[in-house]
XYZ file of C-alpha atoms in Angstrom:
280
model
C 101.074 92.156 123.113
C 98.054 93.510 123.669
C 94.702 91.678 123.041
C 91.528 93.486 121.885
C 88.322 93.258 120.603
C 87.486 94.652 117.209
C 85.427 95.779 114.489
C 86.752 95.625 111.042
C 86.595 98.671 109.188
C 87.358 98.084 105.171
C 90.335 100.298 103.976
C 89.841 101.472 100.905
C 92.016 102.716 98.094
C 91.608 103.165 94.301
C 94.245 102.125 91.336
C 95.385 103.417 88.908
C 96.951 101.307 86.229
C 97.070 101.792 82.187
C 93.050 100.735 81.742
C 92.416 103.603 84.586
C 89.639 101.229 86.466
C 89.049 102.629 89.703
C 88.413 99.577 93.063
C 88.338 100.150 96.046
C 91.494 98.236 97.865
C 90.865 94.913 98.213
C 89.675 94.241 94.879
C 92.276 96.367 93.291
C 94.911 94.059 95.163
C 92.665 91.112 93.396
C 92.690 93.046 89.828
C 96.560 93.460 90.262
C 97.846 89.828 91.002
C 96.594 89.207 87.738
C 99.103 90.363 86.154
C 101.336 87.937 87.480
C 99.448 84.512 87.548
C 99.933 81.875 85.268
C 97.999 82.482 81.647
C 95.983 79.764 82.352
C 94.741 80.566 85.497
C 94.292 84.454 84.293
C 92.134 83.276 81.655
C 90.156 81.364 83.612
C 90.030 84.643 86.118
C 88.841 86.675 84.000
C 85.841 84.845 83.086
C 84.790 85.084 86.404
C 85.795 88.383 87.556
C 82.833 89.738 88.640
C 82.735 86.641 91.196
C 86.132 87.292 92.661
C 86.232 90.822 92.475
C 82.892 91.078 94.692
C 83.847 88.690 97.005
C 87.115 90.571 97.746
C 85.976 93.794 98.129
C 83.156 96.967 97.652
C 82.746 96.368 93.789
C 80.002 97.689 91.856
C 76.990 97.613 93.144
C 77.577 94.312 94.758
C 79.272 95.586 98.112
C 76.740 94.144 100.355
C 77.922 90.614 99.912
C 81.590 90.875 100.442
C 83.240 89.252 102.918
C 82.988 92.778 105.142
C 79.358 93.192 104.747
C 76.559 90.847 105.959
C 75.019 89.148 103.000
C 76.645 85.802 101.029
C 75.586 85.569 97.230
C 74.557 81.728 98.020
C 73.689 81.684 101.222
C 75.826 78.866 101.941
C 78.743 80.471 104.759
C 77.676 81.934 107.726
C 77.228 85.564 107.907
C 76.653 86.765 111.582
C 77.852 90.046 112.315
C 79.742 91.113 114.404
C 81.741 87.967 114.295
C 82.414 87.864 110.487
C 84.425 91.062 110.730
C 85.979 90.098 113.949
C 87.380 86.557 111.833
C 89.851 89.001 110.066
C 92.656 89.372 112.886
C 95.808 87.205 113.311
C 98.363 87.927 115.718
C 101.629 85.175 114.299
C 103.496 85.375 117.875
C 100.243 84.826 119.803
C 97.773 82.758 117.921
C 94.598 82.398 119.917
C 91.227 82.408 118.907
C 89.225 84.974 119.961
C 86.472 83.570 122.044
C 83.135 85.016 121.006
C 79.184 84.235 121.221
C 77.235 84.554 118.545
C 73.713 83.836 116.946
C 75.362 81.660 114.311
C 73.664 78.205 114.072
C 75.609 76.472 115.433
C 77.550 79.149 117.351
C 81.180 80.046 116.232
C 83.183 80.652 119.263
C 87.171 79.596 118.623
C 87.549 82.334 115.452
C 90.688 84.021 113.481
C 91.840 84.991 110.025
C 93.237 81.331 109.565
C 90.325 79.677 110.670
C 87.654 81.877 109.287
C 89.790 81.477 105.528
C 89.973 76.992 105.455
C 85.957 77.449 105.904
C 85.323 79.250 103.321
C 88.411 77.620 101.521
C 86.299 74.434 101.634
C 83.360 76.390 99.952
C 86.230 77.704 97.042
C 87.112 73.484 96.477
C 83.780 72.016 96.731
C 81.743 74.292 94.086
C 85.055 74.216 91.571
C 85.081 70.579 91.870
C 80.993 70.470 91.065
C 82.139 72.613 87.968
C 80.146 75.556 89.913
C 83.160 78.174 88.964
C 80.899 80.950 89.575
C 80.566 80.103 92.886
C 83.871 79.147 93.836
C 85.736 82.240 92.850
C 82.958 84.191 94.612
C 84.238 82.518 97.618
C 87.994 82.815 96.883
C 87.602 86.249 96.049
C 86.111 86.304 100.091
C 89.466 84.120 101.025
C 91.696 86.818 99.186
C 89.795 89.478 101.390
C 91.047 88.069 104.550
C 94.683 87.349 103.484
C 94.895 90.935 102.493
C 93.804 92.074 105.883
C 96.876 90.696 107.096
C 99.040 93.028 105.102
C 97.720 95.589 107.202
C 99.292 96.505 110.753
C 96.541 96.744 112.678
C 94.709 93.436 111.884
C 98.051 91.458 112.820
C 98.302 93.090 116.283
C 94.516 93.498 117.358
C 94.747 96.791 117.602
C 91.351 98.459 118.357
C 89.839 100.397 115.212
C 85.992 100.491 115.310
C 84.786 103.710 113.048
C 85.746 107.439 112.589
C 87.582 108.922 114.452
C 88.920 106.180 116.483
C 89.876 104.010 113.001
C 93.012 102.685 112.556
C 95.314 105.575 110.772
C 96.950 103.580 108.226
C 93.468 101.990 107.008
C 92.303 105.374 106.921
C 94.723 106.800 104.718
C 93.735 104.261 101.968
C 90.485 105.834 101.499
C 92.294 108.949 99.866
C 95.149 106.756 98.178
C 95.891 106.361 94.795
C 97.485 103.150 94.471
C 101.260 104.711 92.847
C 102.913 102.960 89.879
C 105.807 101.939 92.329
C 103.646 99.490 94.399
C 103.891 97.413 90.985
C 107.301 96.519 91.531
C 109.224 93.977 93.089
C 106.475 91.682 92.471
C 107.229 88.261 93.431
C 105.085 84.896 93.533
C 105.579 83.668 97.141
C 104.858 79.817 97.350
C 104.420 77.575 100.181
C 103.094 73.453 100.050
C 100.286 74.653 103.177
C 97.339 77.075 102.882
C 97.680 78.435 105.995
C 101.809 79.285 105.383
C 100.302 82.157 103.257
C 98.347 83.450 106.712
C 100.841 82.695 109.186
C 103.777 84.374 106.881
C 101.983 87.809 105.695
C 101.158 88.223 109.314
C 105.070 88.232 110.456
C 105.837 90.347 107.836
C 103.484 92.584 108.370
C 103.853 92.648 112.142
C 106.917 94.411 111.467
C 105.031 97.674 111.016
C 103.530 99.597 113.382
C 100.019 99.938 114.062
C 98.229 103.377 116.055
C 99.737 103.023 119.379
C 102.210 100.021 118.654
C 105.058 99.438 117.256
C 105.994 96.794 114.822
C 107.449 93.622 116.419
C 110.281 91.477 114.486
C 110.818 88.368 116.621
C 114.009 87.275 113.990
C 115.441 91.173 115.301
C 116.414 92.154 111.400
C 113.968 95.298 111.856
C 111.148 96.868 112.633
C 109.566 100.249 112.483
C 108.239 102.739 114.638
C 105.602 105.306 114.452
C 107.351 107.853 112.207
C 108.527 105.087 109.783
C 111.881 104.978 111.259
C 113.838 101.330 111.876
C 113.666 101.235 115.891
C 114.757 98.192 118.530
C 112.093 100.259 120.980
C 108.741 99.437 122.222
C 106.144 101.172 123.655
C 105.157 104.285 121.755
C 101.691 106.179 122.386
C 100.820 107.840 119.536
C 98.957 107.381 116.232
C 100.783 106.709 112.672
C 102.006 109.969 110.428
C 101.775 110.584 107.115
C 105.471 109.124 106.582
C 104.817 106.166 108.062
C 101.729 105.363 106.493
C 103.114 106.297 103.269
C 106.073 103.888 103.923
C 103.843 101.103 105.148
C 101.620 101.489 101.860
C 105.368 100.782 99.858
C 106.453 97.723 101.518
C 103.307 96.275 102.266
C 101.078 96.849 99.280
C 103.332 95.091 96.796
C 103.836 92.104 99.803
C 99.720 91.653 99.551
C 100.363 91.720 96.094
C 102.715 89.178 95.779
C 101.083 86.890 98.367
C 97.274 87.051 96.631
C 99.738 86.132 93.727
C 100.996 82.903 95.231
C 97.724 81.812 96.925
C 96.011 82.021 93.581
C 98.346 79.806 92.198
C 98.254 77.693 94.878
C 94.691 77.385 94.376
C 95.010 76.520 90.703
C 97.463 73.035 91.466
C 95.166 72.401 94.393
C 92.635 71.829 92.084
C 94.195 70.983 89.426
C 95.937 67.581 91.967
C 92.278 67.210 93.202
C 90.776 66.726 89.436
C 93.822 64.492 88.659
C 92.979 61.788 91.798
C 89.613 61.782 91.157
C 90.442 60.963 87.311
């Protein structure tokens, strides 16, 4: 499996639903997941919706404060560039950190999506327990952004995709894609006891699908896909994704991303409730 340094380009999509709102992909996935979380959590998330969506993706005029951008709304976490973008990748079969020197203080030289998500999640818990929930939900949005990135095959494969016209075909496809109604079918709440399992397991599912110039792969041998959207047992094609493949990937991985986002929101809610009860 090739390892490459990468610059992240945000994949974008609009979301059509009953209320006809239009959001970038990351914010849209978080918004869609709210249809499946428990009523108590949904009520609270709605109170802080601007904060969680600002952290998750380009939302309204606050795009510069998303996990893909250069600023932190509350100046608590490091946002050194390009390290923050590079940390949105995780190969579940070769889960090595990316060695990278940067100007952060202190320098942060061991990086991947799980590492960064854990780092930010600590701030989520810290501020929730301090009853600064607007901060907690902002940082939770940034964590959910990283989780959604791992539903993009290029992020699990470490496939090079810097900028147009060299960006990943699947991510580019989302810039023009309206999330279709069938993407909201077969949504389930994914439940794990450990925080990192959400990231590891979504990456394993995503790995089954191809990115530009790299086939999907599955360690269990059940199925994986080539760049023409077909189940394939041969590795090593050398072309970019076509529309058929992008459609297949979207139909499978957007619902997966919504399911995992729903599950991680529920995990967060149980986690903070448990911590609050332990304090009392």
